[in-house]
Amino acid sequence: MSGDDYKPGLLGQIKDKLISSKQQWAKDGRLLTGEAASAPQARRLPPGQRLVRDWPVLDLGVQPNILLDKWQLSVGGLVANPVKLGWNDFLDLPQTDTVSDIHCVTAWSRYDNRWAGVLARDLLKLVKPRPEARHVVFQSYDGYATNVTLEHFSAPDVLLAHSWEGDPLKREHGGPVRVVMPRWYFWKSAKWVKHIAFLDRDAPGYWEVRGYHNEGDPWKEDRYG
Ligand SMILES: Nc1nc2c(c(=O)[nH]1)N[C@H]1C(S)=C(S)[C@@H](COP(=O)(O)O)O[C@H]1N2
Ligand SMILES: [Mo]
């Protein structure tokens, strides 16, 4: 058969379409559920999420305006070395850049956010939690609070961020300093953080007592309950 006059029959054309759409499904991870979290590198968008390019603002309706010379972050509870950090103290701690994805429980995700600030791990080295400490609560200047385990707070990618994409974090996004916990839905990332408390018991925060999940793993769809 000469290559010139070869045309697939009707059946051949249909099959081509079927195969390419199946290939696309495979590429998109269609029909996969969050249960496939054993291979998270296979997809980047957690189940039920849609990608956005802007950065939505979510808060309780109050965006506190904290001047840098009035700003203070206190860290206390079950720690050997409680601290009260002013702005310059905070900048004197080791500074780290991270890049992470945001997954909000309201179903938007935003890739590749470049943050700068202080790693939770470096804060832990400074304050030294006591052996009884198992839980962490963030308290914010707007009255918000949210809870995580000390184990989750100790993850290598948890940051107290003061910058985003090379600029100071804007007030509406939680500046001067917010928590960034990339492995959880974004409600765990307290904006305008003011106090970090280490506890031996759990202390559910603002949304956790209003029906949100106590943990919030986007790969398990820990949204509510
Ligand atoms: N202090 C404080 N932190 C907060 C909130 C808030 O209302 N107050 N909202 C949480 C929720 S539900 C989300 S989705 C993110 C939104 O952060 P963004 O406005 O920078 O997108 O902040 C989280 N941290
Ligand atoms: Mo949220």
PDB file of C-alpha atoms and ligand atoms in Angstrom:
ATOM      1  CA  MET A   1       0.000   0.000   0.000  1.00  0.00           C
ATOM      2  CA  SER A   2       1.374   3.404  -0.881  1.00  0.00           C
ATOM      3  CA  GLY A   3       1.470   5.965   1.971  1.00  0.00           C
ATOM      4  CA  ASP A   4      -0.164   8.594  -0.237  1.00  0.00           C
ATOM      5  CA  ASP A   5      -3.574   7.062  -0.648  1.00  0.00           C
ATOM      6  CA  TYR A   6      -3.844   5.497   2.814  1.00  0.00           C
ATOM      7  CA  LYS A   7      -6.788   6.768   4.854  1.00  0.00           C
ATOM      8  CA  PRO A   8      -8.049   5.059   8.009  1.00  0.00           C
ATOM      9  CA  GLY A   9     -11.520   3.634   7.622  1.00  0.00           C
ATOM     10  CA  LEU A  10     -14.375   4.998   9.740  1.00  0.00           C
ATOM     11  CA  LEU A  11     -13.596   2.501  12.491  1.00  0.00           C
ATOM     12  CA  GLY A  12      -9.960   3.580  12.509  1.00  0.00           C
ATOM     13  CA  GLN A  13     -10.908   7.249  12.906  1.00  0.00           C
ATOM     14  CA  ILE A  14     -13.232   6.563  15.813  1.00  0.00           C
ATOM     15  CA  LYS A  15     -10.594   4.522  17.586  1.00  0.00           C
ATOM     16  CA  ASP A  16      -8.016   7.290  17.152  1.00  0.00           C
ATOM     17  CA  LYS A  17     -10.377   9.718  18.870  1.00  0.00           C
ATOM     18  CA  LEU A  18     -11.109   7.300  21.663  1.00  0.00           C
ATOM     19  CA  ILE A  19      -7.461   6.661  22.343  1.00  0.00           C
ATOM     20  CA  SER A  20      -6.484  10.309  22.380  1.00  0.00           C
ATOM     21  CA  SER A  21      -9.323  11.215  24.730  1.00  0.00           C
ATOM     22  CA  LYS A  22      -8.356   8.348  27.025  1.00  0.00           C
ATOM     23  CA  GLN A  23      -4.776   9.559  26.930  1.00  0.00           C
ATOM     24  CA  GLN A  24      -5.979  13.025  27.917  1.00  0.00           C
ATOM     25  CA  TRP A  25      -8.034  11.557  30.764  1.00  0.00           C
ATOM     26  CA  ALA A  26      -4.980   9.744  32.018  1.00  0.00           C
ATOM     27  CA  LYS A  27      -2.948  12.926  31.819  1.00  0.00           C
ATOM     28  CA  ASP A  28      -5.636  14.844  33.736  1.00  0.00           C
ATOM     29  CA  GLY A  29      -6.002  12.079  36.279  1.00  0.00           C
ATOM     30  CA  ARG A  30      -9.718  11.898  35.476  1.00  0.00           C
ATOM     31  CA  LEU A  31     -11.781   9.551  37.670  1.00  0.00           C
ATOM     32  CA  LEU A  32      -9.005   9.442  40.238  1.00  0.00           C
ATOM     33  CA  THR A  33     -10.102  10.166  43.786  1.00  0.00           C
ATOM     34  CA  GLY A  34      -8.139  11.525  46.720  1.00  0.00           C
ATOM     35  CA  GLU A  35      -7.445   7.934  47.716  1.00  0.00           C
ATOM     36  CA  ALA A  36      -4.602   7.962  45.197  1.00  0.00           C
ATOM     37  CA  ALA A  37      -2.599  10.074  47.620  1.00  0.00           C
ATOM     38  CA  SER A  38      -0.112   7.231  47.796  1.00  0.00           C
ATOM     39  CA  ALA A  39       1.246   8.641  44.520  1.00  0.00           C
ATOM     40  CA  PRO A  40       0.749  12.395  44.995  1.00  0.00           C
ATOM     41  CA  GLN A  41       3.392  13.268  42.403  1.00  0.00           C
ATOM     42  CA  ALA A  42       1.078  11.827  39.739  1.00  0.00           C
ATOM     43  CA  ARG A  43      -1.160  14.908  39.992  1.00  0.00           C
ATOM     44  CA  ARG A  44      -0.780  18.335  41.422  1.00  0.00           C
ATOM     45  CA  LEU A  45      -4.364  19.541  41.795  1.00  0.00           C
ATOM     46  CA  PRO A  46      -6.083  17.864  44.783  1.00  0.00           C
ATOM     47  CA  PRO A  47      -9.565  16.386  44.246  1.00  0.00           C
ATOM     48  CA  GLY A  48     -12.393  18.892  43.848  1.00  0.00           C
ATOM     49  CA  GLN A  49     -10.053  21.881  43.425  1.00  0.00           C
ATOM     50  CA  ARG A  50      -9.837  24.318  40.485  1.00  0.00           C
ATOM     51  CA  LEU A  51      -6.806  26.343  39.548  1.00  0.00           C
ATOM     52  CA  VAL A  52      -6.889  30.158  39.791  1.00  0.00           C
ATOM     53  CA  ARG A  53      -4.291  32.699  38.681  1.00  0.00           C
ATOM     54  CA  ASP A  54      -5.405  35.582  40.897  1.00  0.00           C
ATOM     55  CA  TRP A  55      -5.198  35.379  44.686  1.00  0.00           C
ATOM     56  CA  PRO A  56      -8.601  35.617  46.415  1.00  0.00           C
ATOM     57  CA  VAL A  57      -8.826  37.323  49.814  1.00  0.00           C
ATOM     58  CA  LEU A  58     -10.719  35.521  52.588  1.00  0.00           C
ATOM     59  CA  ASP A  59     -11.100  36.760  56.139  1.00  0.00           C
ATOM     60  CA  LEU A  60     -13.668  37.522  58.826  1.00  0.00           C
ATOM     61  CA  GLY A  61     -14.250  41.051  57.525  1.00  0.00           C
ATOM     62  CA  VAL A  62     -11.532  42.704  59.607  1.00  0.00           C
ATOM     63  CA  GLN A  63      -8.079  43.387  58.171  1.00  0.00           C
ATOM     64  CA  PRO A  64      -6.035  44.701  61.099  1.00  0.00           C
ATOM     65  CA  ASN A  65      -3.504  47.406  60.315  1.00  0.00           C
ATOM     66  CA  ILE A  66      -0.420  46.643  62.401  1.00  0.00           C
ATOM     67  CA  LEU A  67       2.431  49.117  62.130  1.00  0.00           C
ATOM     68  CA  LEU A  68       5.841  47.449  62.110  1.00  0.00           C
ATOM     69  CA  ASP A  69       7.062  49.300  65.221  1.00  0.00           C
ATOM     70  CA  LYS A  70       3.956  48.093  67.114  1.00  0.00           C
ATOM     71  CA  TRP A  71       4.024  44.553  65.695  1.00  0.00           C
ATOM     72  CA  GLN A  72       4.892  41.765  68.098  1.00  0.00           C
ATOM     73  CA  LEU A  73       4.865  37.981  67.858  1.00  0.00           C
ATOM     74  CA  SER A  74       4.827  36.176  71.186  1.00  0.00           C
ATOM     75  CA  VAL A  75       5.507  32.462  71.472  1.00  0.00           C
ATOM     76  CA  GLY A  76       4.662  30.699  74.715  1.00  0.00           C
ATOM     77  CA  GLY A  77       2.962  27.861  76.545  1.00  0.00           C
ATOM     78  CA  LEU A  78       4.889  24.619  76.960  1.00  0.00           C
ATOM     79  CA  VAL A  79       8.274  25.870  75.764  1.00  0.00           C
ATOM     80  CA  ALA A  80      11.612  26.178  77.564  1.00  0.00           C
ATOM     81  CA  ASN A  81      12.271  29.616  76.094  1.00  0.00           C
ATOM     82  CA  PRO A  82       9.167  31.793  75.585  1.00  0.00           C
ATOM     83  CA  VAL A  83       9.853  34.856  73.415  1.00  0.00           C
ATOM     84  CA  LYS A  84       8.327  38.173  72.447  1.00  0.00           C
ATOM     85  CA  LEU A  85       9.688  39.151  69.060  1.00  0.00           C
ATOM     86  CA  GLY A  86       9.604  42.676  67.698  1.00  0.00           C
ATOM     87  CA  TRP A  87      10.038  43.324  63.976  1.00  0.00           C
ATOM     88  CA  ASN A  88      13.842  43.535  64.063  1.00  0.00           C
ATOM     89  CA  ASP A  89      14.102  40.443  66.290  1.00  0.00           C
ATOM     90  CA  PHE A  90      12.022  38.579  63.733  1.00  0.00           C
ATOM     91  CA  LEU A  91      14.233  39.674  60.833  1.00  0.00           C
ATOM     92  CA  ASP A  92      17.333  38.667  62.830  1.00  0.00           C
ATOM     93  CA  LEU A  93      16.174  35.038  62.830  1.00  0.00           C
ATOM     94  CA  PRO A  94      17.404  32.835  59.942  1.00  0.00           C
ATOM     95  CA  GLN A  95      15.534  33.818  56.756  1.00  0.00           C
ATOM     96  CA  THR A  96      14.367  31.241  54.202  1.00  0.00           C
ATOM     97  CA  ASP A  97      12.605  31.297  50.824  1.00  0.00           C
ATOM     98  CA  THR A  98      10.027  28.647  49.968  1.00  0.00           C
ATOM     99  CA  VAL A  99       7.757  27.982  46.994  1.00  0.00           C
ATOM    100  CA  SER A 100       4.425  26.282  47.621  1.00  0.00           C
ATOM    101  CA  ASP A 101       0.901  25.747  46.314  1.00  0.00           C
ATOM    102  CA  ILE A 102      -2.188  27.126  48.065  1.00  0.00           C
ATOM    103  CA  HIS A 103      -5.303  24.943  48.383  1.00  0.00           C
ATOM    104  CA  CYS A 104      -8.333  26.711  49.852  1.00  0.00           C
ATOM    105  CA  VAL A 105     -11.246  24.677  51.186  1.00  0.00           C
ATOM    106  CA  THR A 106     -13.579  26.832  49.043  1.00  0.00           C
ATOM    107  CA  ALA A 107     -12.049  24.872  46.118  1.00  0.00           C
ATOM    108  CA  TRP A 108      -9.493  27.226  44.566  1.00  0.00           C
ATOM    109  CA  SER A 109      -5.816  26.404  44.317  1.00  0.00           C
ATOM    110  CA  ARG A 110      -2.925  28.651  43.352  1.00  0.00           C
ATOM    111  CA  TYR A 111       0.420  27.228  42.284  1.00  0.00           C
ATOM    112  CA  ASP A 112       3.995  28.380  42.873  1.00  0.00           C
ATOM    113  CA  ASN A 113       3.728  31.040  45.570  1.00  0.00           C
ATOM    114  CA  ARG A 114       7.183  32.308  46.480  1.00  0.00           C
ATOM    115  CA  TRP A 115       7.382  33.181  50.171  1.00  0.00           C
ATOM    116  CA  ALA A 116      10.118  34.544  52.399  1.00  0.00           C
ATOM    117  CA  GLY A 117      10.253  34.419  56.182  1.00  0.00           C
ATOM    118  CA  VAL A 118      11.227  32.267  59.143  1.00  0.00           C
ATOM    119  CA  LEU A 119      10.846  28.477  59.021  1.00  0.00           C
ATOM    120  CA  ALA A 120       8.790  26.926  61.818  1.00  0.00           C
ATOM    121  CA  ARG A 121      11.798  24.664  62.346  1.00  0.00           C
ATOM    122  CA  ASP A 122      13.991  27.666  63.112  1.00  0.00           C
ATOM    123  CA  LEU A 123      11.409  29.064  65.526  1.00  0.00           C
ATOM    124  CA  LEU A 124      11.264  25.654  67.252  1.00  0.00           C
ATOM    125  CA  LYS A 125      15.047  25.715  67.703  1.00  0.00           C
ATOM    126  CA  LEU A 126      14.678  29.057  69.440  1.00  0.00           C
ATOM    127  CA  VAL A 127      11.743  28.336  71.775  1.00  0.00           C
ATOM    128  CA  LYS A 128      12.402  24.624  72.464  1.00  0.00           C
ATOM    129  CA  PRO A 129       9.006  22.979  73.099  1.00  0.00           C
ATOM    130  CA  ARG A 130       8.822  20.872  76.253  1.00  0.00           C
ATOM    131  CA  PRO A 131       8.274  17.099  75.852  1.00  0.00           C
ATOM    132  CA  GLU A 132       4.590  17.475  76.900  1.00  0.00           C
ATOM    133  CA  ALA A 133       3.868  19.874  74.022  1.00  0.00           C
ATOM    134  CA  ARG A 134       1.786  18.112  71.359  1.00  0.00           C
ATOM    135  CA  HIS A 135      -0.417  20.841  69.889  1.00  0.00           C
ATOM    136  CA  VAL A 136       0.011  24.353  68.517  1.00  0.00           C
ATOM    137  CA  VAL A 137      -2.524  27.172  68.294  1.00  0.00           C
ATOM    138  CA  PHE A 138      -2.060  30.318  66.214  1.00  0.00           C
ATOM    139  CA  GLN A 139      -3.832  33.429  67.494  1.00  0.00           C
ATOM    140  CA  SER A 140      -4.228  36.421  65.228  1.00  0.00           C
ATOM    141  CA  TYR A 141      -4.705  40.170  65.521  1.00  0.00           C
ATOM    142  CA  ASP A 142      -8.268  39.882  64.115  1.00  0.00           C
ATOM    143  CA  GLY A 143      -9.382  37.380  66.775  1.00  0.00           C
ATOM    144  CA  TYR A 144      -8.984  34.377  64.457  1.00  0.00           C
ATOM    145  CA  ALA A 145      -7.391  31.175  65.741  1.00  0.00           C
ATOM    146  CA  THR A 146      -6.517  27.827  64.207  1.00  0.00           C
ATOM    147  CA  ASN A 147      -4.916  24.649  65.568  1.00  0.00           C
ATOM    148  CA  VAL A 148      -2.411  22.095  64.277  1.00  0.00           C
ATOM    149  CA  THR A 149      -0.400  19.318  65.865  1.00  0.00           C
ATOM    150  CA  LEU A 150       3.204  20.024  66.808  1.00  0.00           C
ATOM    151  CA  GLU A 151       4.159  17.261  64.392  1.00  0.00           C
ATOM    152  CA  HIS A 152       2.486  19.120  61.523  1.00  0.00           C
ATOM    153  CA  PHE A 153       3.932  22.454  62.615  1.00  0.00           C
ATOM    154  CA  SER A 154       7.379  20.815  62.518  1.00  0.00           C
ATOM    155  CA  ALA A 155       7.134  19.935  58.805  1.00  0.00           C
ATOM    156  CA  PRO A 156      10.097  21.337  56.849  1.00  0.00           C
ATOM    157  CA  ASP A 157       7.923  23.560  54.615  1.00  0.00           C
ATOM    158  CA  VAL A 158       6.033  25.468  57.336  1.00  0.00           C
ATOM    159  CA  LEU A 159       6.911  29.164  57.224  1.00  0.00           C
ATOM    160  CA  LEU A 160       6.121  32.376  59.079  1.00  0.00           C
ATOM    161  CA  ALA A 161       6.019  34.522  55.968  1.00  0.00           C
ATOM    162  CA  HIS A 162       6.589  38.261  55.676  1.00  0.00           C
ATOM    163  CA  SER A 163       7.011  38.411  51.884  1.00  0.00           C
ATOM    164  CA  TRP A 164       5.322  37.068  48.780  1.00  0.00           C
ATOM    165  CA  GLU A 165       6.890  37.212  45.306  1.00  0.00           C
ATOM    166  CA  GLY A 166       9.650  39.467  46.608  1.00  0.00           C
ATOM    167  CA  ASP A 167       7.388  42.130  48.148  1.00  0.00           C
ATOM    168  CA  PRO A 168       6.206  42.618  51.725  1.00  0.00           C
ATOM    169  CA  LEU A 169       3.076  40.559  52.317  1.00  0.00           C
ATOM    170  CA  LYS A 170       0.080  42.828  51.783  1.00  0.00           C
ATOM    171  CA  ARG A 171      -2.201  43.636  54.679  1.00  0.00           C
ATOM    172  CA  GLU A 172      -5.182  41.876  53.062  1.00  0.00           C
ATOM    173  CA  HIS A 173      -3.135  38.668  52.814  1.00  0.00           C
ATOM    174  CA  GLY A 174      -2.042  38.747  56.445  1.00  0.00           C
ATOM    175  CA  GLY A 175       0.957  41.079  56.591  1.00  0.00           C
ATOM    176  CA  PRO A 176       3.150  41.854  58.455  1.00  0.00           C
ATOM    177  CA  VAL A 177       3.428  38.091  59.124  1.00  0.00           C
ATOM    178  CA  ARG A 178       1.229  35.097  58.377  1.00  0.00           C
ATOM    179  CA  VAL A 179       1.633  31.370  58.789  1.00  0.00           C
ATOM    180  CA  VAL A 180       2.008  29.264  55.618  1.00  0.00           C
ATOM    181  CA  MET A 181       1.259  25.534  56.016  1.00  0.00           C
ATOM    182  CA  PRO A 182       1.293  24.270  52.424  1.00  0.00           C
ATOM    183  CA  ARG A 183       0.238  20.698  53.215  1.00  0.00           C
ATOM    184  CA  TRP A 184      -3.147  21.796  54.631  1.00  0.00           C
ATOM    185  CA  TYR A 185      -6.109  23.727  53.354  1.00  0.00           C
ATOM    186  CA  PHE A 186      -5.365  27.411  53.642  1.00  0.00           C
ATOM    187  CA  TRP A 187      -7.573  28.094  56.672  1.00  0.00           C
ATOM    188  CA  LYS A 188      -4.723  26.596  58.773  1.00  0.00           C
ATOM    189  CA  SER A 189      -2.435  29.394  57.507  1.00  0.00           C
ATOM    190  CA  ALA A 190      -3.276  32.109  60.039  1.00  0.00           C
ATOM    191  CA  LYS A 191      -2.952  35.665  58.726  1.00  0.00           C
ATOM    192  CA  TRP A 192      -1.792  38.528  61.019  1.00  0.00           C
ATOM    193  CA  VAL A 193      -0.342  36.036  63.478  1.00  0.00           C
ATOM    194  CA  LYS A 194       0.185  37.479  66.954  1.00  0.00           C
ATOM    195  CA  HIS A 195       0.704  34.578  69.345  1.00  0.00           C
ATOM    196  CA  ILE A 196       1.776  30.954  68.962  1.00  0.00           C
ATOM    197  CA  ALA A 197       0.906  28.715  71.913  1.00  0.00           C
ATOM    198  CA  PHE A 198       2.267  25.214  72.564  1.00  0.00           C
ATOM    199  CA  LEU A 199      -0.170  22.972  74.456  1.00  0.00           C
ATOM    200  CA  ASP A 200      -0.461  19.414  75.739  1.00  0.00           C
ATOM    201  CA  ARG A 201      -4.089  19.186  74.509  1.00  0.00           C
ATOM    202  CA  ASP A 202      -5.879  20.143  71.320  1.00  0.00           C
ATOM    203  CA  ALA A 203      -7.705  23.486  71.124  1.00  0.00           C
ATOM    204  CA  PRO A 204      -9.888  23.721  67.986  1.00  0.00           C
ATOM    205  CA  GLY A 205      -9.882  27.166  66.367  1.00  0.00           C
ATOM    206  CA  TYR A 206     -12.386  29.489  64.713  1.00  0.00           C
ATOM    207  CA  TRP A 207     -13.431  27.284  61.785  1.00  0.00           C
ATOM    208  CA  GLU A 208     -12.690  23.988  63.513  1.00  0.00           C
ATOM    209  CA  VAL A 209     -15.496  24.680  66.035  1.00  0.00           C
ATOM    210  CA  ARG A 210     -17.786  25.732  63.156  1.00  0.00           C
ATOM    211  CA  GLY A 211     -17.793  22.457  61.286  1.00  0.00           C
ATOM    212  CA  TYR A 212     -14.466  22.427  59.494  1.00  0.00           C
ATOM    213  CA  HIS A 213     -12.274  19.346  59.736  1.00  0.00           C
ATOM    214  CA  ASN A 214      -9.772  19.332  62.609  1.00  0.00           C
ATOM    215  CA  GLU A 215      -6.886  18.584  60.265  1.00  0.00           C
ATOM    216  CA  GLY A 216      -7.508  19.635  56.642  1.00  0.00           C
ATOM    217  CA  ASP A 217      -5.501  17.473  54.255  1.00  0.00           C
ATOM    218  CA  PRO A 218      -6.499  18.489  50.678  1.00  0.00           C
ATOM    219  CA  TRP A 219      -5.446  15.073  49.341  1.00  0.00           C
ATOM    220  CA  LYS A 220      -7.950  13.365  51.655  1.00  0.00           C
ATOM    221  CA  GLU A 221     -10.556  16.100  51.120  1.00  0.00           C
ATOM    222  CA  ASP A 222     -10.608  16.814  54.865  1.00  0.00           C
ATOM    223  CA  ARG A 223     -12.991  19.729  54.327  1.00  0.00           C
ATOM    224  CA  TYR A 224     -15.715  19.369  56.925  1.00  0.00           C
ATOM    225  CA  GLY A 225     -16.447  17.325  60.027  1.00  0.00           C
TER     226      GLY A 225
HETATM  227  N1  LIG B   1      -6.238  35.826  60.912  1.00  0.00           N
HETATM  228  C1  LIG B   1      -6.923  35.174  59.980  1.00  0.00           C
HETATM  229  N2  LIG B   1      -6.294  34.224  59.272  1.00  0.00           N
HETATM  230  C2  LIG B   1      -6.937  33.555  58.307  1.00  0.00           C
HETATM  231  C3  LIG B   1      -8.308  33.796  58.041  1.00  0.00           C
HETATM  232  C4  LIG B   1      -8.954  34.811  58.796  1.00  0.00           C
HETATM  233  O1  LIG B   1     -10.150  35.101  58.633  1.00  0.00           O
HETATM  234  N3  LIG B   1      -8.220  35.470  59.757  1.00  0.00           N
HETATM  235  N4  LIG B   1      -8.959  33.069  57.047  1.00  0.00           N
HETATM  236  C5  LIG B   1      -8.355  31.788  56.660  1.00  0.00           C
HETATM  237  C6  LIG B   1      -8.912  31.271  55.436  1.00  0.00           C
HETATM  238  S1  LIG B   1     -10.412  30.498  55.535  1.00  0.00           S
HETATM  239  C7  LIG B   1      -8.212  31.298  54.256  1.00  0.00           C
HETATM  240  S2  LIG B   1      -8.777  30.513  52.878  1.00  0.00           S
HETATM  241  C8  LIG B   1      -6.957  32.042  54.137  1.00  0.00           C
HETATM  242  C9  LIG B   1      -7.098  33.127  53.074  1.00  0.00           C
HETATM  243  O2  LIG B   1      -5.885  33.776  52.892  1.00  0.00           O
HETATM  244  P1  LIG B   1      -5.807  34.883  51.752  1.00  0.00           P
HETATM  245  O3  LIG B   1      -6.855  35.918  52.058  1.00  0.00           O
HETATM  246  O4  LIG B   1      -4.421  35.426  51.805  1.00  0.00           O
HETATM  247  O5  LIG B   1      -6.085  34.182  50.468  1.00  0.00           O
HETATM  248  O6  LIG B   1      -6.567  32.667  55.347  1.00  0.00           O
HETATM  249  C10 LIG B   1      -6.839  31.919  56.502  1.00  0.00           C
HETATM  250  N5  LIG B   1      -6.263  32.607  57.613  1.00  0.00           N
HETATM  251 MO    MO B   2     -10.501  29.238  53.381  1.00  0.00          MO
END
